[in-house]
Amino acid sequence: MAYEFIKVDREGPVTIFTLNRPEVMNALHSPAHFELDEAFNAFAADPDQWVGIVTGAGDRAFSAGNDLKHQAGGGKMGSPPSGFAGLTSRFDLDKPLIAAVNGVAMGGGFEIALACDLIVASEAATFALPEPRVGLAALAGGLHRLPRMIGQKQAMGMILTGRRVSAAEGLNLGFVNEVVPAAELMAAAKRWAAQICELSPMSIRASKQAVYKGLDEPSLQAAIEGQMKYPAVRALFSSEDFKEGPLAFAQKRAPQWKGR
């Protein structure tokens, strides 16, 4: 369907979500949150879509986060239960998401990227959680995801100063997977997506769910012992892909994944 504030394109099994408000550096307001919620719902429900890429329109910004001018002007506030950008409180999406960060990723924009599973960044990308500079706090997941990804002290160094971090430093800190020249960003993100699509979608979903749910378990033992009850893991063992993988290996041919 047509959207006003985002674009959604499909290339084979890959869905590309583009935050499309370049005139405000892809800052998001309430209507954009609800459009993204609808788009991610459709992606989650579509059996033919296996991987998502999230990026920003233009070459200046991935997203500057919350549209403060819209807020200050009395614009309608609010977001769906799935959170900022329809994503930051979405905890049941087992399909992998790649953030292709093409410029500024500030505040909520950084939180969108952190809610994705992989971050591929342009050399021009910058990241920050600067909410305290405007009397706010990064409560759309940034205060919780960043310490889990890079450790408490490194995260607090960013959170308590609001400082900007380059793509190169993000790679060194560990929240960025790859840094590429700006002109190569989408090609790099699609390369990651293509590598994922070579694998069983059922295996990928089971793996993603096991990682995130396992991190919430009280111990390594509990994670290992509890993983068989996770829905995506159970679905893997009853899937066509679970049969196809070993059969293709035995027949020395490429597997034909069904994602079911």
mmCIF file of C-alpha atoms in Angstrom:
data_model
loop_
_atom_site.group_PDB
_atom_site.id
_atom_site.type_symbol
_atom_site.label_atom_id
_atom_site.label_comp_id
_atom_site.label_asym_id
_atom_site.label_seq_id
_atom_site.Cartn_x
_atom_site.Cartn_y
_atom_site.Cartn_z
ATOM 1 C CA MET A 1 0.000 0.000 0.000
ATOM 2 C CA ALA A 2 0.989 3.657 -0.343
ATOM 3 C CA TYR A 3 2.450 5.474 2.653
ATOM 4 C CA GLU A 4 3.014 9.180 3.208
ATOM 5 C CA PHE A 5 6.024 9.198 5.501
ATOM 6 C CA ILE A 6 7.813 5.957 4.637
ATOM 7 C CA LYS A 7 8.556 3.880 1.563
ATOM 8 C CA VAL A 8 8.394 0.096 1.442
ATOM 9 C CA ASP A 9 10.035 -1.822 -1.396
ATOM 10 C CA ARG A 10 10.407 -5.557 -1.892
ATOM 11 C CA GLU A 11 13.312 -7.176 -3.694
ATOM 12 C CA GLY A 12 12.705 -10.911 -3.696
ATOM 13 C CA PRO A 13 12.573 -12.049 -0.061
ATOM 14 C CA VAL A 14 14.000 -8.734 1.214
ATOM 15 C CA THR A 15 11.824 -5.814 2.343
ATOM 16 C CA ILE A 16 13.419 -2.342 2.379
ATOM 17 C CA PHE A 17 11.874 0.208 4.749
ATOM 18 C CA THR A 18 12.881 3.811 4.048
ATOM 19 C CA LEU A 19 12.158 6.564 6.562
ATOM 20 C CA ASN A 20 10.984 9.218 4.125
ATOM 21 C CA ARG A 21 10.971 12.643 5.764
ATOM 22 C CA PRO A 22 14.291 14.016 4.480
ATOM 23 C CA GLU A 23 13.142 17.617 4.941
ATOM 24 C CA VAL A 24 13.345 17.068 8.723
ATOM 25 C CA MET A 25 16.282 14.636 8.604
ATOM 26 C CA ASN A 26 13.848 11.722 8.784
ATOM 27 C CA ALA A 27 12.721 12.686 12.270
ATOM 28 C CA LEU A 28 9.549 10.821 13.147
ATOM 29 C CA HIS A 29 6.194 11.976 14.452
ATOM 30 C CA SER A 30 3.082 10.083 15.497
ATOM 31 C CA PRO A 31 1.688 9.451 11.976
ATOM 32 C CA ALA A 32 5.046 8.008 10.883
ATOM 33 C CA HIS A 33 5.146 5.681 13.893
ATOM 34 C CA PHE A 34 1.766 4.240 12.975
ATOM 35 C CA GLU A 35 2.723 3.817 9.310
ATOM 36 C CA LEU A 36 5.843 1.923 10.351
ATOM 37 C CA ASP A 37 3.835 -0.214 12.746
ATOM 38 C CA GLU A 38 1.562 -1.220 9.881
ATOM 39 C CA ALA A 39 4.497 -1.885 7.554
ATOM 40 C CA PHE A 40 6.343 -4.061 10.088
ATOM 41 C CA ASN A 41 3.130 -5.945 10.840
ATOM 42 C CA ALA A 42 2.765 -6.732 7.133
ATOM 43 C CA PHE A 43 6.427 -7.808 6.921
ATOM 44 C CA ALA A 44 6.072 -10.104 9.917
ATOM 45 C CA ALA A 45 2.965 -11.729 8.469
ATOM 46 C CA ASP A 46 4.290 -12.234 4.918
ATOM 47 C CA PRO A 47 5.791 -15.730 4.532
ATOM 48 C CA ASP A 48 7.635 -14.657 1.378
ATOM 49 C CA GLN A 49 9.582 -11.869 3.130
ATOM 50 C CA TRP A 50 12.567 -13.161 5.072
ATOM 51 C CA VAL A 51 14.853 -10.200 5.853
ATOM 52 C CA GLY A 52 14.273 -6.464 6.348
ATOM 53 C CA ILE A 53 16.555 -3.476 5.734
ATOM 54 C CA VAL A 54 15.792 -0.135 7.420
ATOM 55 C CA THR A 55 17.352 3.056 6.050
ATOM 56 C CA GLY A 56 16.717 6.784 5.678
ATOM 57 C CA ALA A 57 15.903 8.885 2.636
ATOM 58 C CA GLY A 58 18.585 11.253 1.382
ATOM 59 C CA ASP A 59 22.250 11.355 2.335
ATOM 60 C CA ARG A 60 22.148 13.442 5.523
ATOM 61 C CA ALA A 61 20.299 11.326 8.031
ATOM 62 C CA PHE A 62 19.163 7.855 8.932
ATOM 63 C CA SER A 63 16.867 9.517 11.456
ATOM 64 C CA ALA A 64 17.259 12.500 13.761
ATOM 65 C CA GLY A 65 14.863 10.772 16.138
ATOM 66 C CA ASN A 66 11.769 12.381 17.606
ATOM 67 C CA ASP A 67 10.381 15.327 15.620
ATOM 68 C CA LEU A 68 10.803 17.931 18.365
ATOM 69 C CA LYS A 69 9.425 20.778 16.261
ATOM 70 C CA HIS A 70 6.247 18.777 15.670
ATOM 71 C CA GLN A 71 6.060 18.149 19.417
ATOM 72 C CA ALA A 72 6.786 21.776 20.355
ATOM 73 C CA GLY A 73 4.155 22.972 17.898
ATOM 74 C CA GLY A 74 1.463 20.984 19.652
ATOM 75 C CA GLY A 75 1.357 18.223 17.060
ATOM 76 C CA LYS A 76 -0.352 14.958 17.860
ATOM 77 C CA MET A 77 1.807 12.725 20.037
ATOM 78 C CA GLY A 78 1.695 9.008 20.620
ATOM 79 C CA SER A 79 2.996 5.759 19.208
ATOM 80 C CA PRO A 80 1.621 2.228 18.790
ATOM 81 C CA PRO A 81 2.287 -0.542 21.334
ATOM 82 C CA SER A 82 5.225 -1.599 19.129
ATOM 83 C CA GLY A 83 7.000 1.597 20.151
ATOM 84 C CA PHE A 84 9.026 4.279 18.419
ATOM 85 C CA ALA A 85 9.017 3.681 14.659
ATOM 86 C CA GLY A 86 6.734 0.715 15.267
ATOM 87 C CA LEU A 87 9.859 -1.194 16.245
ATOM 88 C CA THR A 88 11.567 -0.363 19.534
ATOM 89 C CA SER A 89 9.013 -2.269 21.650
ATOM 90 C CA ARG A 90 8.375 -5.002 19.091
ATOM 91 C CA PHE A 91 9.751 -8.088 20.803
ATOM 92 C CA ASP A 92 8.081 -10.813 18.745
ATOM 93 C CA LEU A 93 9.681 -10.196 15.335
ATOM 94 C CA ASP A 94 11.830 -13.236 14.580
ATOM 95 C CA LYS A 95 12.804 -12.149 11.067
ATOM 96 C CA PRO A 96 16.197 -10.385 10.986
ATOM 97 C CA LEU A 97 16.461 -6.630 10.427
ATOM 98 C CA ILE A 98 19.498 -4.758 9.111
ATOM 99 C CA ALA A 99 19.920 -1.035 9.765
ATOM 100 C CA ALA A 100 21.632 0.701 6.830
ATOM 101 C CA VAL A 101 22.680 3.918 8.572
ATOM 102 C CA ASN A 102 23.342 6.549 5.935
ATOM 103 C CA GLY A 103 24.006 9.583 8.135
ATOM 104 C CA VAL A 104 22.873 11.004 11.455
ATOM 105 C CA ALA A 105 21.309 8.458 13.838
ATOM 106 C CA MET A 106 20.418 10.523 16.864
ATOM 107 C CA GLY A 107 18.163 9.765 19.815
ATOM 108 C CA GLY A 108 15.227 7.748 18.554
ATOM 109 C CA GLY A 109 17.077 7.265 15.274
ATOM 110 C CA PHE A 110 19.895 5.494 17.112
ATOM 111 C CA GLU A 111 17.290 3.519 19.051
ATOM 112 C CA ILE A 112 15.774 2.306 15.771
ATOM 113 C CA ALA A 113 19.204 1.084 14.654
ATOM 114 C CA LEU A 114 19.826 -0.598 18.018
ATOM 115 C CA ALA A 115 16.484 -2.409 17.682
ATOM 116 C CA CYS A 116 17.749 -3.987 14.450
ATOM 117 C CA ASP A 117 19.912 -7.105 14.529
ATOM 118 C CA LEU A 118 22.775 -5.769 12.413
ATOM 119 C CA ILE A 119 24.048 -2.244 11.735
ATOM 120 C CA VAL A 120 25.853 -1.399 8.501
ATOM 121 C CA ALA A 121 27.035 2.206 8.552
ATOM 122 C CA SER A 122 28.200 4.752 6.042
ATOM 123 C CA GLU A 123 31.549 6.346 6.833
ATOM 124 C CA ALA A 124 29.562 9.553 7.328
ATOM 125 C CA ALA A 125 27.221 8.054 9.940
ATOM 126 C CA THR A 126 27.152 9.419 13.470
ATOM 127 C CA PHE A 127 25.385 8.025 16.528
ATOM 128 C CA ALA A 128 24.266 9.578 19.814
ATOM 129 C CA LEU A 129 21.670 9.530 22.560
ATOM 130 C CA PRO A 130 21.473 13.312 23.132
ATOM 131 C CA GLU A 131 18.009 13.400 24.754
ATOM 132 C CA PRO A 132 19.245 14.978 28.033
ATOM 133 C CA ARG A 133 20.313 18.049 26.025
ATOM 134 C CA VAL A 134 16.622 18.796 25.447
ATOM 135 C CA GLY A 135 15.266 17.595 28.773
ATOM 136 C CA LEU A 136 14.364 14.098 27.626
ATOM 137 C CA ALA A 137 15.734 10.571 28.090
ATOM 138 C CA ALA A 138 16.343 7.720 25.644
ATOM 139 C CA LEU A 139 13.431 5.637 26.900
ATOM 140 C CA ALA A 140 12.674 3.915 23.572
ATOM 141 C CA GLY A 141 15.197 1.206 24.338
ATOM 142 C CA GLY A 142 18.495 3.040 24.020
ATOM 143 C CA LEU A 143 19.188 3.096 27.760
ATOM 144 C CA HIS A 144 18.726 -0.676 27.903
ATOM 145 C CA ARG A 145 19.943 -2.010 24.551
ATOM 146 C CA LEU A 146 23.221 -0.088 24.402
ATOM 147 C CA PRO A 147 24.626 -1.345 27.753
ATOM 148 C CA ARG A 148 23.699 -4.894 26.774
ATOM 149 C CA MET A 149 25.575 -4.526 23.499
ATOM 150 C CA ILE A 150 28.761 -2.700 24.470
ATOM 151 C CA GLY A 151 28.984 -3.008 28.241
ATOM 152 C CA GLN A 152 27.961 -0.704 31.054
ATOM 153 C CA LYS A 153 30.933 1.661 31.248
ATOM 154 C CA GLN A 154 31.206 2.266 27.497
ATOM 155 C CA ALA A 155 27.452 2.806 27.251
ATOM 156 C CA MET A 156 27.363 5.166 30.219
ATOM 157 C CA GLY A 157 30.150 7.149 28.592
ATOM 158 C CA MET A 158 27.807 7.844 25.683
ATOM 159 C CA ILE A 159 24.578 8.153 27.680
ATOM 160 C CA LEU A 160 25.830 10.540 30.382
ATOM 161 C CA THR A 161 27.521 12.898 27.917
ATOM 162 C CA GLY A 162 25.217 12.678 24.906
ATOM 163 C CA ARG A 163 28.356 12.719 22.789
ATOM 164 C CA ARG A 164 28.443 11.864 19.107
ATOM 165 C CA VAL A 165 30.177 8.676 18.040
ATOM 166 C CA SER A 166 31.490 8.119 14.539
ATOM 167 C CA ALA A 167 30.825 5.006 12.502
ATOM 168 C CA ALA A 168 34.456 3.948 12.997
ATOM 169 C CA GLU A 169 34.168 4.272 16.774
ATOM 170 C CA GLY A 170 30.838 2.450 16.684
ATOM 171 C CA LEU A 171 32.597 -0.427 14.929
ATOM 172 C CA ASN A 172 35.317 -0.404 17.594
ATOM 173 C CA LEU A 173 32.765 -0.298 20.414
ATOM 174 C CA GLY A 174 30.922 -3.208 18.856
ATOM 175 C CA PHE A 175 27.460 -1.925 17.976
ATOM 176 C CA VAL A 176 28.300 -1.505 14.269
ATOM 177 C CA ASN A 177 28.944 -4.589 12.128
ATOM 178 C CA GLU A 178 30.533 -2.940 9.088
ATOM 179 C CA VAL A 179 31.530 0.536 7.880
ATOM 180 C CA VAL A 180 31.540 1.289 4.153
ATOM 181 C CA PRO A 181 31.773 4.340 1.879
ATOM 182 C CA ALA A 182 28.446 6.127 1.515
ATOM 183 C CA ALA A 183 28.038 5.067 -2.108
ATOM 184 C CA GLU A 184 28.363 1.399 -1.125
ATOM 185 C CA LEU A 185 25.977 1.402 1.850
ATOM 186 C CA MET A 186 22.881 -0.179 0.330
ATOM 187 C CA ALA A 187 24.957 -2.670 -1.642
ATOM 188 C CA ALA A 188 26.622 -3.730 1.607
ATOM 189 C CA ALA A 189 23.300 -4.039 3.441
ATOM 190 C CA LYS A 190 21.871 -6.094 0.580
ATOM 191 C CA ARG A 191 24.991 -8.278 0.640
ATOM 192 C CA TRP A 192 24.351 -9.081 4.315
ATOM 193 C CA ALA A 193 20.696 -9.754 3.487
ATOM 194 C CA ALA A 194 21.654 -12.051 0.620
ATOM 195 C CA GLN A 195 23.979 -14.035 2.884
ATOM 196 C CA ILE A 196 21.153 -14.476 5.382
ATOM 197 C CA CYS A 197 18.767 -15.525 2.607
ATOM 198 C CA GLU A 198 21.125 -18.352 1.635
ATOM 199 C CA LEU A 199 20.193 -20.007 4.933
ATOM 200 C CA SER A 200 16.968 -21.569 6.115
ATOM 201 C CA PRO A 201 14.527 -18.841 7.216
ATOM 202 C CA MET A 202 13.218 -21.233 9.857
ATOM 203 C CA SER A 203 16.726 -21.733 11.225
ATOM 204 C CA ILE A 204 17.392 -17.994 11.213
ATOM 205 C CA ARG A 205 14.172 -17.235 13.105
ATOM 206 C CA ALA A 206 14.864 -19.977 15.633
ATOM 207 C CA SER A 207 18.410 -18.700 16.104
ATOM 208 C CA LYS A 208 17.331 -15.067 16.573
ATOM 209 C CA GLN A 209 14.628 -16.010 19.056
ATOM 210 C CA ALA A 210 16.939 -18.300 21.008
ATOM 211 C CA VAL A 211 19.607 -15.600 21.290
ATOM 212 C CA TYR A 212 17.303 -12.863 22.562
ATOM 213 C CA LYS A 213 15.168 -15.011 24.825
ATOM 214 C CA GLY A 214 18.275 -16.784 26.104
ATOM 215 C CA LEU A 215 19.832 -13.468 27.115
ATOM 216 C CA ASP A 216 16.800 -12.873 29.321
ATOM 217 C CA GLU A 217 17.189 -16.223 31.089
ATOM 218 C CA PRO A 218 18.804 -16.116 34.556
ATOM 219 C CA SER A 219 21.735 -18.360 33.601
ATOM 220 C CA LEU A 220 23.448 -20.101 30.700
ATOM 221 C CA GLN A 221 22.089 -23.408 31.955
ATOM 222 C CA ALA A 222 18.535 -22.045 31.964
ATOM 223 C CA ALA A 223 18.979 -20.702 28.449
ATOM 224 C CA ILE A 224 20.202 -24.024 27.078
ATOM 225 C CA GLU A 225 17.605 -26.061 28.930
ATOM 226 C CA GLY A 226 14.776 -23.690 28.060
ATOM 227 C CA GLN A 227 15.402 -23.091 24.363
ATOM 228 C CA MET A 228 13.361 -26.044 23.150
ATOM 229 C CA LYS A 229 10.188 -24.394 24.415
ATOM 230 C CA TYR A 230 10.671 -21.248 22.325
ATOM 231 C CA PRO A 231 8.015 -21.072 19.550
ATOM 232 C CA ALA A 232 10.433 -20.485 16.647
ATOM 233 C CA VAL A 233 12.661 -23.349 17.790
ATOM 234 C CA ARG A 234 9.691 -25.680 18.032
ATOM 235 C CA ALA A 235 8.513 -24.526 14.589
ATOM 236 C CA LEU A 236 11.927 -25.307 13.118
ATOM 237 C CA PHE A 237 11.769 -28.978 14.112
ATOM 238 C CA SER A 238 8.367 -29.446 12.489
ATOM 239 C CA SER A 239 9.203 -27.499 9.306
ATOM 240 C CA GLU A 240 9.838 -28.519 5.716
ATOM 241 C CA ASP A 241 13.205 -26.772 5.937
ATOM 242 C CA PHE A 242 14.268 -29.132 8.739
ATOM 243 C CA LYS A 243 13.852 -32.027 6.301
ATOM 244 C CA GLU A 244 15.158 -30.210 3.235
ATOM 245 C CA GLY A 245 18.528 -29.206 4.712
ATOM 246 C CA PRO A 246 19.907 -32.688 5.422
ATOM 247 C CA LEU A 247 18.335 -34.072 2.229
ATOM 248 C CA ALA A 248 20.002 -31.417 0.078
ATOM 249 C CA PHE A 249 23.311 -32.051 1.828
ATOM 250 C CA ALA A 250 23.038 -35.792 1.199
ATOM 251 C CA GLN A 251 22.133 -35.206 -2.457
ATOM 252 C CA LYS A 252 24.969 -32.672 -2.883
ATOM 253 C CA ARG A 253 22.704 -29.891 -4.130
ATOM 254 C CA ALA A 254 21.680 -26.431 -3.013
ATOM 255 C CA PRO A 255 18.735 -26.515 -0.621
ATOM 256 C CA GLN A 256 15.377 -25.117 -1.693
ATOM 257 C CA TRP A 257 14.181 -23.333 1.389
ATOM 258 C CA LYS A 258 10.463 -22.845 1.924
ATOM 259 C CA GLY A 259 10.473 -20.847 5.123
ATOM 260 C CA ARG A 260 7.818 -23.135 6.562
#
